[in-house]
Coordinates of N, CA and C in Angstrom, one line a residue:
M386 N -29.7 73.5 -34.0 CA -28.8 73.3 -33.1 C -29.6 72.5 -32.4
K387 N -31.2 72.3 -33.2 CA -31.4 71.1 -31.6 C -31.3 69.8 -32.6
D388 N -31.1 69.4 -33.7 CA -30.4 68.2 -34.1 C -29.0 67.8 -34.4
F389 N -28.1 69.0 -33.5 CA -26.5 69.0 -32.7 C -27.1 68.7 -31.3
I390 N -28.0 69.1 -30.5 CA -27.8 68.0 -29.1 C -28.1 67.0 -29.2
K391 N -29.3 66.9 -30.3 CA -30.1 65.1 -30.1 C -29.4 64.4 -30.9
K392 N -28.6 64.8 -31.4 CA -27.3 63.8 -32.6 C -26.0 63.5 -32.1
H393 N -25.8 64.5 -31.2 CA -24.2 64.2 -30.9 C -23.8 64.8 -29.7
L394 N -24.8 64.4 -28.3 CA -24.7 65.2 -27.1 C -25.0 64.0 -26.2
T395 N -24.8 63.5 -25.1 CA -25.4 62.6 -24.6 C -25.7 63.4 -22.6
N396 N -26.0 63.2 -22.1 CA -26.3 63.9 -20.1 C -26.8 64.4 -20.1
V397 N -27.8 66.1 -21.6 CA -27.6 67.0 -21.7 C -28.3 67.4 -20.6
K398 N -27.9 68.7 -20.2 CA -28.8 69.7 -19.1 C -28.4 71.5 -20.1
Q399 N -29.7 71.4 -20.0 CA -29.7 73.2 -20.7 C -29.5 74.7 -20.0
A400 N -28.8 75.4 -20.5 CA -28.2 76.1 -19.2 C -29.8 77.1 -19.0
T401 N -29.9 77.3 -17.5 CA -30.9 78.6 -17.3 C -30.8 79.5 -17.9
K402 N -32.2 80.6 -17.5 CA -32.0 81.7 -18.5 C -30.8 82.5 -17.8
K403 N -30.6 82.9 -16.8 CA -29.1 83.5 -16.1 C -28.5 82.7 -16.4
E404 N -28.2 81.5 -16.8 CA -26.7 81.1 -17.3 C -26.4 81.5 -18.9
K405 N -27.2 81.4 -19.3 CA -27.3 81.7 -21.3 C -27.1 83.5 -20.9
E406 N -27.5 84.0 -20.5 CA -27.5 85.7 -19.9 C -26.0 86.0 -19.6
K407 N -25.6 85.4 -18.6 CA -24.6 85.9 -18.0 C -23.5 85.5 -18.6
E408 N -23.2 83.8 -18.5 CA -22.5 83.2 -18.7 C -22.3 82.5 -20.1
L409 N -23.2 83.0 -21.2 CA -23.4 83.1 -22.1 C -22.4 81.4 -22.7
W410 N -23.6 80.3 -22.5 CA -23.3 79.2 -22.9 C -25.1 78.8 -23.1
D411 N -24.9 77.3 -23.5 CA -26.2 76.9 -24.0 C -26.7 75.2 -23.2
V412 N -25.7 74.9 -23.0 CA -26.0 73.1 -23.3 C -24.9 72.7 -22.4
V413 N -24.8 71.7 -21.6 CA -24.2 71.0 -20.4 C -24.4 69.6 -21.1
G414 N -23.6 69.0 -22.0 CA -23.1 67.7 -22.5 C -21.5 66.5 -22.5
I415 N -22.2 65.5 -23.1 CA -21.0 64.7 -23.3 C -20.8 64.8 -24.7
L416 N -20.1 64.7 -26.3 CA -20.2 64.7 -26.9 C -19.7 63.2 -27.6
K417 N -20.9 63.1 -28.1 CA -20.9 61.5 -27.8 C -19.7 60.8 -29.4
N418 N -19.0 59.7 -28.5 CA -17.9 59.3 -29.2 C -16.6 59.8 -29.5
R419 N -16.6 61.1 -28.9 CA -15.4 61.9 -29.1 C -15.1 62.3 -27.8
L420 N -15.6 62.9 -26.9 CA -15.1 63.0 -25.3 C -15.4 62.5 -24.5
N421 N -14.7 62.3 -23.3 CA -15.7 61.5 -22.3 C -15.6 62.3 -21.0
E422 N -16.1 63.8 -21.2 CA -16.4 65.0 -20.7 C -17.4 66.1 -20.0
K423 N -18.5 65.9 -19.6 CA -19.3 67.1 -19.5 C -18.9 68.4 -19.6
L424 N -18.8 69.2 -20.8 CA -18.4 70.2 -21.1 C -19.8 71.6 -21.8
K425 N -19.5 72.7 -21.3 CA -20.4 73.5 -21.6 C -20.0 74.4 -22.9
Y426 N -21.1 74.4 -23.9 CA -21.0 74.2 -25.6 C -21.7 75.7 -25.5
D427 N -21.0 76.3 -26.5 CA -22.0 77.7 -26.2 C -22.8 77.3 -28.0
L428 N -23.9 77.4 -28.2 CA -24.8 77.3 -29.5 C -25.3 78.5 -30.5
R429 N -25.2 79.4 -29.5 CA -25.8 80.6 -29.9 C -25.7 80.2 -31.2
P430 N -27.1 81.4 -32.3 CA -26.9 80.9 -33.8 C -26.2 82.7 -33.9
Y431 N -25.9 82.5 -35.6 CA -25.4 83.4 -36.6 C -26.3 84.3 -35.9
Q432 N -25.9 85.5 -36.4 CA -27.1 86.7 -36.4 C -26.5 87.9 -37.5
M433 N -27.2 88.2 -38.0 CA -27.0 89.1 -39.3 C -26.8 90.4 -38.7
D434 N -25.6 90.9 -39.1 CA -25.1 92.3 -38.9 C -25.4 93.4 -39.9
D435 N -25.4 94.8 -40.0 CA -25.7 95.3 -40.7 C -25.2 95.5 -42.0
Q436 N -24.0 95.1 -42.6 CA -23.6 95.2 -43.5 C -24.5 93.7 -44.5
G437 N -25.5 92.6 -43.4 CA -25.8 91.6 -44.1 C -25.1 91.0 -44.3
R438 N -24.5 90.7 -42.7 CA -23.2 89.2 -43.0 C -23.6 88.6 -42.2
D439 N -23.3 86.9 -42.0 CA -23.6 86.3 -40.6 C -23.1 86.2 -40.3
V440 N -23.2 86.6 -38.5 CA -21.8 86.6 -37.6 C -22.7 86.0 -36.2
K441 N -21.3 86.3 -35.7 CA -21.6 85.4 -34.2 C -20.8 86.0 -32.9
P442 N -21.1 86.8 -32.4 CA -20.8 87.4 -31.3 C -20.1 86.6 -29.9
L443 N -18.9 87.0 -30.1 CA -18.0 86.4 -29.2 C -17.4 86.6 -28.0
T444 N -17.0 86.7 -26.4 CA -16.5 87.3 -25.6 C -16.3 86.2 -24.6
N445 N -14.5 86.9 -24.3 CA -14.1 86.3 -23.8 C -14.5 86.1 -21.8
K446 N -15.8 86.4 -21.8 CA -16.3 86.5 -20.3 C -17.2 85.1 -20.2
S447 N -17.4 84.2 -21.8 CA -18.3 83.7 -21.6 C -17.4 82.2 -20.5
K448 N -18.5 81.3 -20.1 CA -18.1 80.3 -19.1 C -18.1 79.1 -20.3
A449 N -18.3 78.9 -21.6 CA -18.0 77.5 -22.6 C -17.4 77.4 -22.6
D450 N -17.1 76.2 -22.8 CA -16.0 75.6 -23.0 C -15.4 75.2 -24.8
K451 N -16.7 75.4 -25.1 CA -16.4 74.7 -26.9 C -17.7 76.0 -27.3
I452 N -17.1 76.2 -28.7 CA -18.0 77.1 -29.5 C -18.5 76.4 -30.4
V453 N -20.1 75.7 -31.2 CA -19.8 75.5 -31.9 C -20.4 75.9 -33.0
F454 N -20.1 76.3 -34.4 CA -19.9 77.3 -35.3 C -21.6 76.0 -36.2
E455 N -22.4 76.4 -36.4 CA -23.0 75.5 -38.1 C -22.8 76.4 -39.0
Q456 N -22.4 75.0 -39.8 CA -22.1 76.1 -41.3 C -23.3 74.9 -42.2
K457 N -23.1 75.1 -43.8 CA -24.4 74.3 -44.3 C -24.3 72.9 -44.3
N458 N -23.0 72.5 -44.8 CA -22.8 70.4 -44.5 C -21.9 70.0 -43.0
K459 N -22.2 70.9 -41.8 CA -20.9 70.5 -41.0 C -20.7 71.3 -39.6
W460 N -20.8 70.9 -38.6 CA -20.8 71.6 -37.6 C -19.6 71.4 -37.1
V461 N -18.5 73.1 -36.6 CA -17.1 73.0 -36.4 C -17.3 73.2 -35.0
I462 N -17.0 72.6 -34.0 CA -16.2 72.9 -32.6 C -15.1 73.1 -32.3
V463 N -15.3 74.3 -31.5 CA -13.2 74.8 -31.4 C -13.7 75.2 -29.4
E464 N -12.2 75.2 -29.2 CA -12.0 75.2 -27.9 C -12.0 77.0 -27.7
A465 N -12.7 76.9 -26.5 CA -13.1 78.6 -26.2 C -12.4 79.6 -26.1
A466 N -11.4 78.9 -25.1 CA -10.5 79.7 -24.7 C -9.3 79.4 -25.7
E467 N -8.9 78.2 -26.6 CA -7.8 78.9 -27.4 C -8.4 80.1 -28.9
L468 N -9.6 79.9 -28.8 CA -10.1 80.6 -30.0 C -10.1 82.0 -29.7
H469 N -10.8 81.8 -28.3 CA -10.2 83.0 -27.8 C -8.9 84.2 -27.2
S470 N -8.0 83.5 -27.4 CA -6.5 83.4 -26.7 C -5.9 83.8 -28.4
F471 N -6.3 83.2 -29.4 CA -5.7 83.9 -31.0 C -6.7 84.7 -31.4
I472 N -7.5 85.4 -31.1 CA -8.3 86.9 -31.4 C -7.6 87.7 -30.1
I473 N -7.2 87.6 -29.4 CA -6.2 88.3 -28.9 C -5.3 88.8 -29.1
T474 N -4.1 87.5 -28.9 CA -3.2 87.1 -30.4 C -2.7 88.2 -31.2
H475 N -3.4 87.4 -31.8 CA -3.2 88.1 -33.3 C -4.5 90.0 -33.7
R476 N -5.1 90.2 -31.8 CA -5.6 91.6 -32.4 C -6.8 91.8 -33.8
L477 N -7.8 90.7 -34.0 CA -8.5 90.9 -34.3 C -9.7 91.7 -33.8
K478 N -10.7 91.9 -34.7 CA -11.8 92.9 -34.0 C -12.6 91.2 -34.5
E479 N -12.6 90.8 -36.3 CA -13.3 90.0 -36.9 C -12.8 88.4 -37.2
I480 N -13.0 87.4 -37.5 CA -13.0 86.6 -37.4 C -13.3 85.2 -39.0
N481 N -12.9 85.2 -40.2 CA -13.6 83.9 -40.8 C -12.9 82.5 -40.1
L482 N -13.8 82.2 -40.0 CA -13.4 80.7 -39.5 C -13.0 79.6 -40.1
D483 N -13.0 80.1 -41.6 CA -12.9 78.8 -42.4 C -11.0 79.0 -42.4
E484 N -10.5 80.8 -42.4 CA -9.9 81.4 -42.5 C -8.2 81.2 -41.3
I485 N -9.1 80.6 -40.7 CA -8.3 80.7 -39.3 C -8.4 79.1 -38.9
I486 N -9.2 78.2 -39.2 CA -9.4 77.1 -37.9 C -8.2 76.0 -37.8
D487 N -7.5 75.7 -39.7 CA -6.1 75.4 -39.2 C -5.1 76.0 -38.8
A488 N -5.4 77.0 -37.9 CA -4.2 77.9 -36.7 C -4.4 77.2 -35.8
L489 N -6.1 76.6 -36.0 CA -6.5 76.2 -34.1 C -5.9 75.2 -33.6
E490 N -5.1 75.0 -33.0 CA -4.8 72.6 -32.4 C -6.3 72.2 -32.1
W491 N -7.2 72.9 -31.5 CA -8.0 71.8 -30.9 C -9.6 72.3 -31.6
N492 N -9.8 71.6 -32.5 CA -11.3 71.9 -33.4 C -11.7 70.2 -33.7
I493 N -13.5 70.0 -34.2 CA -13.9 68.6 -34.7 C -14.8 69.2 -35.5
N494 N -14.5 68.8 -36.6 CA -15.4 69.0 -37.7 C -16.4 67.7 -37.5
I495 N -18.3 67.8 -37.7 CA -18.9 66.6 -37.8 C -19.8 67.2 -38.7
N496 N -19.8 66.0 -39.3 CA -20.8 66.3 -41.2 C -22.6 66.2 -40.6
K497 N -23.5 66.7 -40.9 CA -24.2 67.4 -40.9 C -25.6 65.9 -41.2

């Protein structure tokens, strides 16, 4: 995710250890050529679960404004509140980002 920060964010401020642990965001910045406000981004990487799948744990306790998913050829940025609302509304325990991305109103794809 260092590439994402370096190439696509300005006015960057890294979260403190406490902010990462309690508020679940990694960096504050402005998305270059896309947005004009400082937002908090969740950049946590995928983790391998017990079944060998790449997963990204999410929680509605996060203070992140946007969640960044790294895929093979692109980064997908979604609105955290909208994604959490979608998960609650549809009573999902797991999501496949490729399957739900079209149902979300706010998302940005950035090629690597």
